[in-house]
Amino acid sequence: MYDYRDTYASTSLYVDHNNEKGFIYGVFVATFVEEIDAYCDKCLNIRSLNPNKYFYRAIRTFPYAMLATSWYDLSSEHAELRQQYGENEEIDTSDTVKIGQAYIGIPVHRFEVTSDNILINPIVEWVYPFLVVNNTTTLFSYRENLGLDSMCGDIKMLNNIPESFINIIKNDSVHNSNTLENPSSNDQYFELSLPMWKEFLPQTPLKSESLVEMAFWGGERIEIDPSKIDSYSDDEIRAIFKWSPDIPNMIEQAKNNLPEIYKLLCGKPASFPMVGLKQFRDPGNTSRATFQAIVVADSVLSPVDRYWIYPAGSVGVSFSVGAMIDDLLSTFMRGMQLSKKTPTVLHPSFGFSMEIASKINNVKAIQIFHD
Amino acid sequence: MPEFVQTSATQELPTPFHFPGVKAWVFMFEISMGPVKRYCDTYLNLGDPRRRPFVYRPMPLYPYATMMVLEYPIMVSADRNPAVDPTFAARGFMSQKEVLIDFPVLRHGTRLDNFLSDVSLEFAVPFIVVDNATSAISGREIIGFQKIVGQIDIETIVGKSALGGALHETGFTTSVNLPGYDSAGSENELEHLVRFMDIKTGPPVPGVGASPNSGSIMTLFDTGLAAKTFEGAAGLYDLVNKLACGTLPNLQQMVALKQFRDPSSPKSAIYQAITTASPRYYNVRDIKYYNENDVYICLRDKGSLSDITKALFDRDSIHSKNVQWLDQGDGSNKIVIKPALACSFTSEIDYDEQSILYTYVSPDDPRGGRPTGNMISPWLKPWMGFWARR
């Protein structure tokens, strides 16, 4: 094993890591196990000379994706880890950044494969087929250290919801809430823009295009005290998520099959182990990978203080389609029937926001592919 | 090697790349050999020297580094792999600005049988910044260039002379801001943009600036006729290279250390290899020269940016009057560089040749030490291919 040679451009973010002073706004969206299986087969169940130690599959009992944006005022390596590994004395690669990110996260099952090709010991890990960050130090760390196929974009955050977005939601026939007419000081709006080709044509320039808008109207949100969540009965928890017929079902599924998601929905610290495909092209033959490995990391999300639930009519999400992410979004939100001409409105069953901190550690390559 | 998994959102764009109409400003300046040797030993000559069949050394006969400012109006990945739908060639184009510094290094074999056959003049790139994240990802992950993303402003100043007349270029300016920290190693400071570089020139010659030193190579280019002659020479090189079926050695073979951390042991590399890329400049035109007395280049040696200046300059062994360190009184320095040559040109650039030269460590070969057939000297390569057993 050779020493990694640090340079001015190296980043050691996310080799062991703390995110502090953060918050998350998110929604859960129903998706399709066939599509998740296809994604797993393409990006994780890779055929190679060495037998696969693991096999990934959608979680049949929880076919939901989380669309969320999270922000941290402070994102930095563990100081004690830097001492443990001994930073290069010549070059200090410690990084402390402020980050905003938007993503689609999907829980999947990782099975161990026995020598008899039997799948055993399923554990839950999260894949991030769509992940955008707003600074390049984090971008390079996500890609090169965690193996997350991330992109760099701009995420705008406003405390008031633009009229143009309200009109998009109003014009959608399914939406019949009057929440939109009542602005509140707790309203929150996000707009994600990404450099992309709107259409795949040789003369199309890559430019920043608005892709996702997401708004949370604060007028009817309900604050939940995580310290008292244990005292709630199951019926009371169901009552909190009363606005949609889907919600009790989803909560029940989470409680029975994915206790960590259930914990998060109850405002408690929850583990979200992540998995990515770390790969780099061979410079001599760019259709091949000179390195390809499945990388996993532990990630613990800790709600630190405030937690709110937003009823169905208080959350709005719209997508504008661009060629670069068309297939990704239509894969995981097949029911949306994305339109190329007008923004497509999504109707989440509920939304949530909470103040959080998170920790990422135990990053390791669990399978390296050979050919 | 396994197949690279890609989607329509893949950020690591495959080669070949085609960059038409690139505008380049070039500044050559004297550099001491200490930092070049240190760079070679830190980033290129890795591992046990008894196992490694080559060594990289500075080129004392050519003690110059080149700073290039490049403006790419169109960048295209021309990959036509039919397995990817749509092909990258059919997707669209992007633009970028780039600033880099390179210096020559000489590689030769360390055994009797490869001492000459593996000789190659290559250019190491100790600093490179772009303003396009996709370009940075592709450069870092395919070749191993240590590209970072910064803010680059380029302006060609246009005006009239005191006596009036037509508009003409009266100067050129560039500024570069990089993500970094005002104090190195501070845990309480958030990363932000820090000014790293400023370049200003006077008008291209013949112009209204001061005359070049009598010892300067600038005197060669003091007439438009000389500039036209060199433009013709660049075209002639293209023609001769075509007639020679591409066997002329490429003067811009760049070398890099491609490496990635082992996630479970971040001080170690899980992959580490020497790679090369050979940008091909052709149809070079609109060559202009600047009087180096009219050129001001200033780098900031401050906070985390000192990592860059440390790699390029050795303050204790400065022997050149052309690189001055100016103490700013707050622990930072300004480094003012007087170039030996300053010029600009427009060119087409293609990236269609890149390869792994030597693998230090990879999953296939954890103990490392795997040369490839690409080590061979560029002048010998076409003949080796011709005589090779098939």
PDB file of N, CA and C in Angstrom, chain A residues 288-356:
ATOM      1  N   ARG A 288     -14.021   1.815 -20.231  1.00  0.00           N
ATOM      2  CA  ARG A 288     -13.716   0.875 -19.152  1.00  0.00           C
ATOM      3  C   ARG A 288     -13.347   1.650 -17.889  1.00  0.00           C
ATOM      4  N   ALA A 289     -13.467   0.982 -16.737  1.00  0.00           N
ATOM      5  CA  ALA A 289     -13.110   1.622 -15.461  1.00  0.00           C
ATOM      6  C   ALA A 289     -11.756   1.099 -15.006  1.00  0.00           C
ATOM      7  N   THR A 290     -10.884   2.001 -14.651  1.00  0.00           N
ATOM      8  CA  THR A 290      -9.582   1.588 -14.152  1.00  0.00           C
ATOM      9  C   THR A 290      -9.676   1.191 -12.678  1.00  0.00           C
ATOM     10  N   PHE A 291     -10.751   1.659 -12.042  1.00  0.00           N
ATOM     11  CA  PHE A 291     -11.025   1.279 -10.652  1.00  0.00           C
ATOM     12  C   PHE A 291     -12.533   1.306 -10.467  1.00  0.00           C
ATOM     13  N   GLN A 292     -13.059   0.285  -9.820  1.00  0.00           N
ATOM     14  CA  GLN A 292     -14.510   0.213  -9.607  1.00  0.00           C
ATOM     15  C   GLN A 292     -14.781  -0.575  -8.329  1.00  0.00           C
ATOM     16  N   ALA A 293     -15.461   0.036  -7.398  1.00  0.00           N
ATOM     17  CA  ALA A 293     -15.687  -0.628  -6.109  1.00  0.00           C
ATOM     18  C   ALA A 293     -16.980  -0.135  -5.474  1.00  0.00           C
ATOM     19  N   ILE A 294     -17.604  -1.002  -4.688  1.00  0.00           N
ATOM     20  CA  ILE A 294     -18.749  -0.582  -3.885  1.00  0.00           C
ATOM     21  C   ILE A 294     -18.207  -0.037  -2.569  1.00  0.00           C
ATOM     22  N   VAL A 295     -18.590   1.185  -2.259  1.00  0.00           N
ATOM     23  CA  VAL A 295     -18.122   1.831  -1.032  1.00  0.00           C
ATOM     24  C   VAL A 295     -19.331   2.100  -0.134  1.00  0.00           C
ATOM     25  N   VAL A 296     -19.202   1.718   1.127  1.00  0.00           N
ATOM     26  CA  VAL A 296     -20.297   1.969   2.067  1.00  0.00           C
ATOM     27  C   VAL A 296     -19.786   2.848   3.205  1.00  0.00           C
ATOM     28  N   ALA A 297     -20.698   3.546   3.859  1.00  0.00           N
ATOM     29  CA  ALA A 297     -20.334   4.391   4.996  1.00  0.00           C
ATOM     30  C   ALA A 297     -21.496   4.422   5.970  1.00  0.00           C
ATOM     31  N   ASP A 298     -21.167   4.531   7.246  1.00  0.00           N
ATOM     32  CA  ASP A 298     -22.217   4.724   8.251  1.00  0.00           C
ATOM     33  C   ASP A 298     -22.570   6.201   8.286  1.00  0.00           C
ATOM     34  N   SER A 299     -23.837   6.469   8.412  1.00  0.00           N
ATOM     35  CA  SER A 299     -24.277   7.859   8.496  1.00  0.00           C
ATOM     36  C   SER A 299     -25.387   7.925   9.528  1.00  0.00           C
ATOM     37  N   VAL A 300     -25.184   8.735  10.545  1.00  0.00           N
ATOM     38  CA  VAL A 300     -26.204   8.860  11.589  1.00  0.00           C
ATOM     39  C   VAL A 300     -26.752  10.277  11.557  1.00  0.00           C
ATOM     40  N   LEU A 301     -28.060  10.362  11.441  1.00  0.00           N
ATOM     41  CA  LEU A 301     -28.744  11.652  11.387  1.00  0.00           C
ATOM     42  C   LEU A 301     -29.373  11.888  12.757  1.00  0.00           C
ATOM     43  N   SER A 302     -29.013  13.003  13.386  1.00  0.00           N
ATOM     44  CA  SER A 302     -29.536  13.270  14.729  1.00  0.00           C
ATOM     45  C   SER A 302     -30.370  14.530  14.731  1.00  0.00           C
ATOM     46  N   PRO A 303     -31.682  14.386  14.855  1.00  0.00           N
ATOM     47  CA  PRO A 303     -32.487  15.589  15.040  1.00  0.00           C
ATOM     48  C   PRO A 303     -32.054  16.258  16.341  1.00  0.00           C
ATOM     49  N   VAL A 304     -31.748  17.537  16.277  1.00  0.00           N
ATOM     50  CA  VAL A 304     -31.208  18.173  17.461  1.00  0.00           C
ATOM     51  C   VAL A 304     -32.224  19.005  18.225  1.00  0.00           C
ATOM     52  N   ASP A 305     -33.235  19.482  17.525  1.00  0.00           N
ATOM     53  CA  ASP A 305     -34.127  20.340  18.288  1.00  0.00           C
ATOM     54  C   ASP A 305     -35.529  20.348  17.698  1.00  0.00           C
ATOM     55  N   ARG A 306     -35.758  21.181  16.703  1.00  0.00           N
ATOM     56  CA  ARG A 306     -37.108  21.446  16.238  1.00  0.00           C
ATOM     57  C   ARG A 306     -37.483  20.476  15.119  1.00  0.00           C
ATOM     58  N   TYR A 307     -38.762  20.051  15.138  1.00  0.00           N
ATOM     59  CA  TYR A 307     -39.238  19.084  14.158  1.00  0.00           C
ATOM     60  C   TYR A 307     -40.677  19.433  13.792  1.00  0.00           C
ATOM     61  N   TRP A 308     -40.927  19.570  12.502  1.00  0.00           N
ATOM     62  CA  TRP A 308     -42.271  19.933  12.054  1.00  0.00           C
ATOM     63  C   TRP A 308     -42.756  18.963  10.977  1.00  0.00           C
ATOM     64  N   ILE A 309     -44.061  18.753  10.994  1.00  0.00           N
ATOM     65  CA  ILE A 309     -44.710  17.986   9.928  1.00  0.00           C
ATOM     66  C   ILE A 309     -45.605  18.949   9.131  1.00  0.00           C
ATOM     67  N   TYR A 310     -45.542  18.822   7.815  1.00  0.00           N
ATOM     68  CA  TYR A 310     -46.361  19.678   6.937  1.00  0.00           C
ATOM     69  C   TYR A 310     -47.440  18.817   6.291  1.00  0.00           C
ATOM     70  N   PRO A 311     -48.709  19.206   6.430  1.00  0.00           N
ATOM     71  CA  PRO A 311     -49.778  18.414   5.801  1.00  0.00           C
ATOM     72  C   PRO A 311     -49.706  18.491   4.274  1.00  0.00           C
ATOM     73  N   ALA A 312     -50.428  17.581   3.635  1.00  0.00           N
ATOM     74  CA  ALA A 312     -50.314  17.411   2.181  1.00  0.00           C
ATOM     75  C   ALA A 312     -50.488  18.715   1.415  1.00  0.00           C
ATOM     76  N   GLY A 313     -51.471  19.531   1.771  1.00  0.00           N
ATOM     77  CA  GLY A 313     -51.718  20.756   1.018  1.00  0.00           C
ATOM     78  C   GLY A 313     -50.680  21.831   1.259  1.00  0.00           C
ATOM     79  N   SER A 314     -49.771  21.604   2.195  1.00  0.00           N
ATOM     80  CA  SER A 314     -48.783  22.626   2.544  1.00  0.00           C
ATOM     81  C   SER A 314     -47.422  22.382   1.922  1.00  0.00           C
ATOM     82  N   VAL A 315     -47.342  21.389   1.047  1.00  0.00           N
ATOM     83  CA  VAL A 315     -46.069  21.073   0.404  1.00  0.00           C
ATOM     84  C   VAL A 315     -46.271  21.080  -1.104  1.00  0.00           C
ATOM     85  N   GLY A 316     -45.375  21.709  -1.819  1.00  0.00           N
ATOM     86  CA  GLY A 316     -45.451  21.696  -3.280  1.00  0.00           C
ATOM     87  C   GLY A 316     -44.082  21.427  -3.878  1.00  0.00           C
ATOM     88  N   VAL A 317     -44.048  20.559  -4.881  1.00  0.00           N
ATOM     89  CA  VAL A 317     -42.794  20.253  -5.573  1.00  0.00           C
ATOM     90  C   VAL A 317     -43.076  20.281  -7.066  1.00  0.00           C
ATOM     91  N   SER A 318     -42.193  20.925  -7.825  1.00  0.00           N
ATOM     92  CA  SER A 318     -42.353  20.855  -9.282  1.00  0.00           C
ATOM     93  C   SER A 318     -41.008  20.565  -9.939  1.00  0.00           C
ATOM     94  N   PHE A 319     -41.075  19.861 -11.063  1.00  0.00           N
ATOM     95  CA  PHE A 319     -39.877  19.485 -11.824  1.00  0.00           C
ATOM     96  C   PHE A 319     -39.952  20.081 -13.217  1.00  0.00           C
ATOM     97  N   SER A 320     -38.840  20.653 -13.660  1.00  0.00           N
ATOM     98  CA  SER A 320     -38.702  20.996 -15.074  1.00  0.00           C
ATOM     99  C   SER A 320     -37.735  19.967 -15.645  1.00  0.00           C
ATOM    100  N   VAL A 321     -38.034  19.496 -16.822  1.00  0.00           N
ATOM    101  CA  VAL A 321     -37.247  18.386 -17.342  1.00  0.00           C
ATOM    102  C   VAL A 321     -36.104  18.894 -18.206  1.00  0.00           C
ATOM    103  N   GLY A 322     -34.922  18.336 -18.008  1.00  0.00           N
ATOM    104  CA  GLY A 322     -33.784  18.594 -18.875  1.00  0.00           C
ATOM    105  C   GLY A 322     -33.229  17.249 -19.293  1.00  0.00           C
ATOM    106  N   ALA A 323     -32.665  17.188 -20.490  1.00  0.00           N
ATOM    107  CA  ALA A 323     -32.266  15.892 -21.040  1.00  0.00           C
ATOM    108  C   ALA A 323     -31.315  15.135 -20.116  1.00  0.00           C
ATOM    109  N   MET A 324     -30.440  15.888 -19.406  1.00  0.00           N
ATOM    110  CA  MET A 324     -29.420  15.194 -18.628  1.00  0.00           C
ATOM    111  C   MET A 324     -29.969  14.374 -17.474  1.00  0.00           C
ATOM    112  N   ILE A 325     -31.102  14.805 -16.911  1.00  0.00           N
ATOM    113  CA  ILE A 325     -31.595  14.058 -15.747  1.00  0.00           C
ATOM    114  C   ILE A 325     -32.983  13.472 -16.025  1.00  0.00           C
ATOM    115  N   ASP A 326     -33.421  13.596 -17.262  1.00  0.00           N
ATOM    116  CA  ASP A 326     -34.727  13.095 -17.658  1.00  0.00           C
ATOM    117  C   ASP A 326     -34.903  11.633 -17.263  1.00  0.00           C
ATOM    118  N   ASP A 327     -33.929  10.808 -17.644  1.00  0.00           N
ATOM    119  CA  ASP A 327     -34.090   9.373 -17.387  1.00  0.00           C
ATOM    120  C   ASP A 327     -34.053   9.065 -15.899  1.00  0.00           C
ATOM    121  N   LEU A 328     -33.233   9.832 -15.142  1.00  0.00           N
ATOM    122  CA  LEU A 328     -33.154   9.589 -13.701  1.00  0.00           C
ATOM    123  C   LEU A 328     -34.496   9.862 -13.021  1.00  0.00           C
ATOM    124  N   LEU A 329     -35.058  11.035 -13.304  1.00  0.00           N
ATOM    125  CA  LEU A 329     -36.292  11.412 -12.623  1.00  0.00           C
ATOM    126  C   LEU A 329     -37.461  10.541 -13.062  1.00  0.00           C
ATOM    127  N   SER A 330     -37.545  10.269 -14.373  1.00  0.00           N
ATOM    128  CA  SER A 330     -38.681   9.468 -14.822  1.00  0.00           C
ATOM    129  C   SER A 330     -38.555   8.023 -14.336  1.00  0.00           C
ATOM    130  N   THR A 331     -37.298   7.589 -14.055  1.00  0.00           N
ATOM    131  CA  THR A 331     -37.122   6.246 -13.518  1.00  0.00           C
ATOM    132  C   THR A 331     -37.716   6.136 -12.120  1.00  0.00           C
ATOM    133  N   PHE A 332     -37.394   7.137 -11.291  1.00  0.00           N
ATOM    134  CA  PHE A 332     -37.805   6.992  -9.899  1.00  0.00           C
ATOM    135  C   PHE A 332     -39.168   7.596  -9.605  1.00  0.00           C
ATOM    136  N   MET A 333     -39.692   8.359 -10.563  1.00  0.00           N
ATOM    137  CA  MET A 333     -41.016   8.942 -10.367  1.00  0.00           C
ATOM    138  C   MET A 333     -41.843   8.662 -11.605  1.00  0.00           C
ATOM    139  N   ARG A 334     -41.910   7.393 -11.956  1.00  0.00           N
ATOM    140  CA  ARG A 334     -42.507   7.002 -13.224  1.00  0.00           C
ATOM    141  C   ARG A 334     -43.939   7.483 -13.360  1.00  0.00           C
ATOM    142  N   GLY A 335     -44.645   7.504 -12.248  1.00  0.00           N
ATOM    143  CA  GLY A 335     -46.046   7.892 -12.298  1.00  0.00           C
ATOM    144  C   GLY A 335     -46.258   9.357 -12.620  1.00  0.00           C
ATOM    145  N   MET A 336     -45.187  10.158 -12.576  1.00  0.00           N
ATOM    146  CA  MET A 336     -45.354  11.592 -12.767  1.00  0.00           C
ATOM    147  C   MET A 336     -45.629  11.980 -14.209  1.00  0.00           C
ATOM    148  N   GLN A 337     -45.244  11.130 -15.167  1.00  0.00           N
ATOM    149  CA  GLN A 337     -45.411  11.462 -16.583  1.00  0.00           C
ATOM    150  C   GLN A 337     -44.862  12.858 -16.873  1.00  0.00           C
ATOM    151  N   LEU A 338     -43.558  12.980 -16.750  1.00  0.00           N
ATOM    152  CA  LEU A 338     -42.896  14.272 -16.873  1.00  0.00           C
ATOM    153  C   LEU A 338     -43.173  14.915 -18.225  1.00  0.00           C
ATOM    154  N   SER A 339     -43.501  16.193 -18.187  1.00  0.00           N
ATOM    155  CA  SER A 339     -43.767  16.934 -19.412  1.00  0.00           C
ATOM    156  C   SER A 339     -42.539  17.770 -19.768  1.00  0.00           C
ATOM    157  N   LYS A 340     -42.232  17.837 -21.049  1.00  0.00           N
ATOM    158  CA  LYS A 340     -41.082  18.642 -21.475  1.00  0.00           C
ATOM    159  C   LYS A 340     -41.456  20.116 -21.615  1.00  0.00           C
ATOM    160  N   LYS A 341     -42.759  20.410 -21.672  1.00  0.00           N
ATOM    161  CA  LYS A 341     -43.172  21.789 -21.948  1.00  0.00           C
ATOM    162  C   LYS A 341     -43.483  22.577 -20.678  1.00  0.00           C
ATOM    163  N   THR A 342     -44.177  21.964 -19.753  1.00  0.00           N
ATOM    164  CA  THR A 342     -44.549  22.696 -18.534  1.00  0.00           C
ATOM    165  C   THR A 342     -44.010  21.949 -17.318  1.00  0.00           C
ATOM    166  N   PRO A 343     -43.768  22.679 -16.220  1.00  0.00           N
ATOM    167  CA  PRO A 343     -43.284  21.991 -15.014  1.00  0.00           C
ATOM    168  C   PRO A 343     -44.286  20.942 -14.543  1.00  0.00           C
ATOM    169  N   THR A 344     -43.753  19.831 -14.074  1.00  0.00           N
ATOM    170  CA  THR A 344     -44.600  18.752 -13.583  1.00  0.00           C
ATOM    171  C   THR A 344     -44.713  18.866 -12.066  1.00  0.00           C
ATOM    172  N   VAL A 345     -45.957  18.878 -11.575  1.00  0.00           N
ATOM    173  CA  VAL A 345     -46.175  19.079 -10.141  1.00  0.00           C
ATOM    174  C   VAL A 345     -46.298  17.732  -9.441  1.00  0.00           C
ATOM    175  N   LEU A 346     -45.645  17.643  -8.307  1.00  0.00           N
ATOM    176  CA  LEU A 346     -45.675  16.420  -7.504  1.00  0.00           C
ATOM    177  C   LEU A 346     -46.525  16.694  -6.264  1.00  0.00           C
ATOM    178  N   HIS A 347     -47.274  15.688  -5.824  1.00  0.00           N
ATOM    179  CA  HIS A 347     -48.158  15.888  -4.674  1.00  0.00           C
ATOM    180  C   HIS A 347     -47.742  14.975  -3.527  1.00  0.00           C
ATOM    181  N   PRO A 348     -46.781  15.396  -2.708  1.00  0.00           N
ATOM    182  CA  PRO A 348     -46.354  14.539  -1.605  1.00  0.00           C
ATOM    183  C   PRO A 348     -47.469  14.389  -0.569  1.00  0.00           C
ATOM    184  N   SER A 349     -47.479  13.238   0.082  1.00  0.00           N
ATOM    185  CA  SER A 349     -48.496  12.989   1.098  1.00  0.00           C
ATOM    186  C   SER A 349     -48.280  13.874   2.321  1.00  0.00           C
ATOM    187  N   PHE A 350     -47.036  14.170   2.583  1.00  0.00           N
ATOM    188  CA  PHE A 350     -46.717  15.081   3.687  1.00  0.00           C
ATOM    189  C   PHE A 350     -45.276  15.533   3.513  1.00  0.00           C
ATOM    190  N   GLY A 351     -44.895  16.551   4.245  1.00  0.00           N
ATOM    191  CA  GLY A 351     -43.499  16.989   4.241  1.00  0.00           C
ATOM    192  C   GLY A 351     -42.999  17.074   5.671  1.00  0.00           C
ATOM    193  N   PHE A 352     -41.712  17.114   5.835  1.00  0.00           N
ATOM    194  CA  PHE A 352     -41.164  17.265   7.193  1.00  0.00           C
ATOM    195  C   PHE A 352     -39.946  18.179   7.144  1.00  0.00           C
ATOM    196  N   SER A 353     -39.668  18.804   8.250  1.00  0.00           N
ATOM    197  CA  SER A 353     -38.413  19.551   8.377  1.00  0.00           C
ATOM    198  C   SER A 353     -37.930  19.411   9.809  1.00  0.00           C
ATOM    199  N   MET A 354     -36.641  19.391   9.971  1.00  0.00           N
ATOM    200  CA  MET A 354     -36.084  19.307  11.327  1.00  0.00           C
ATOM    201  C   MET A 354     -34.685  19.896  11.354  1.00  0.00           C
ATOM    202  N   GLU A 355     -34.295  20.385  12.510  1.00  0.00           N
ATOM    203  CA  GLU A 355     -32.919  20.829  12.691  1.00  0.00           C
ATOM    204  C   GLU A 355     -32.094  19.592  13.019  1.00  0.00           C
ATOM    205  N   ILE A 356     -30.968  19.456  12.370  1.00  0.00           N
ATOM    206  CA  ILE A 356     -30.238  18.194  12.485  1.00  0.00           C
ATOM    207  C   ILE A 356     -28.724  18.398  12.588  1.00  0.00           C
TER     208      ILE A 356
END
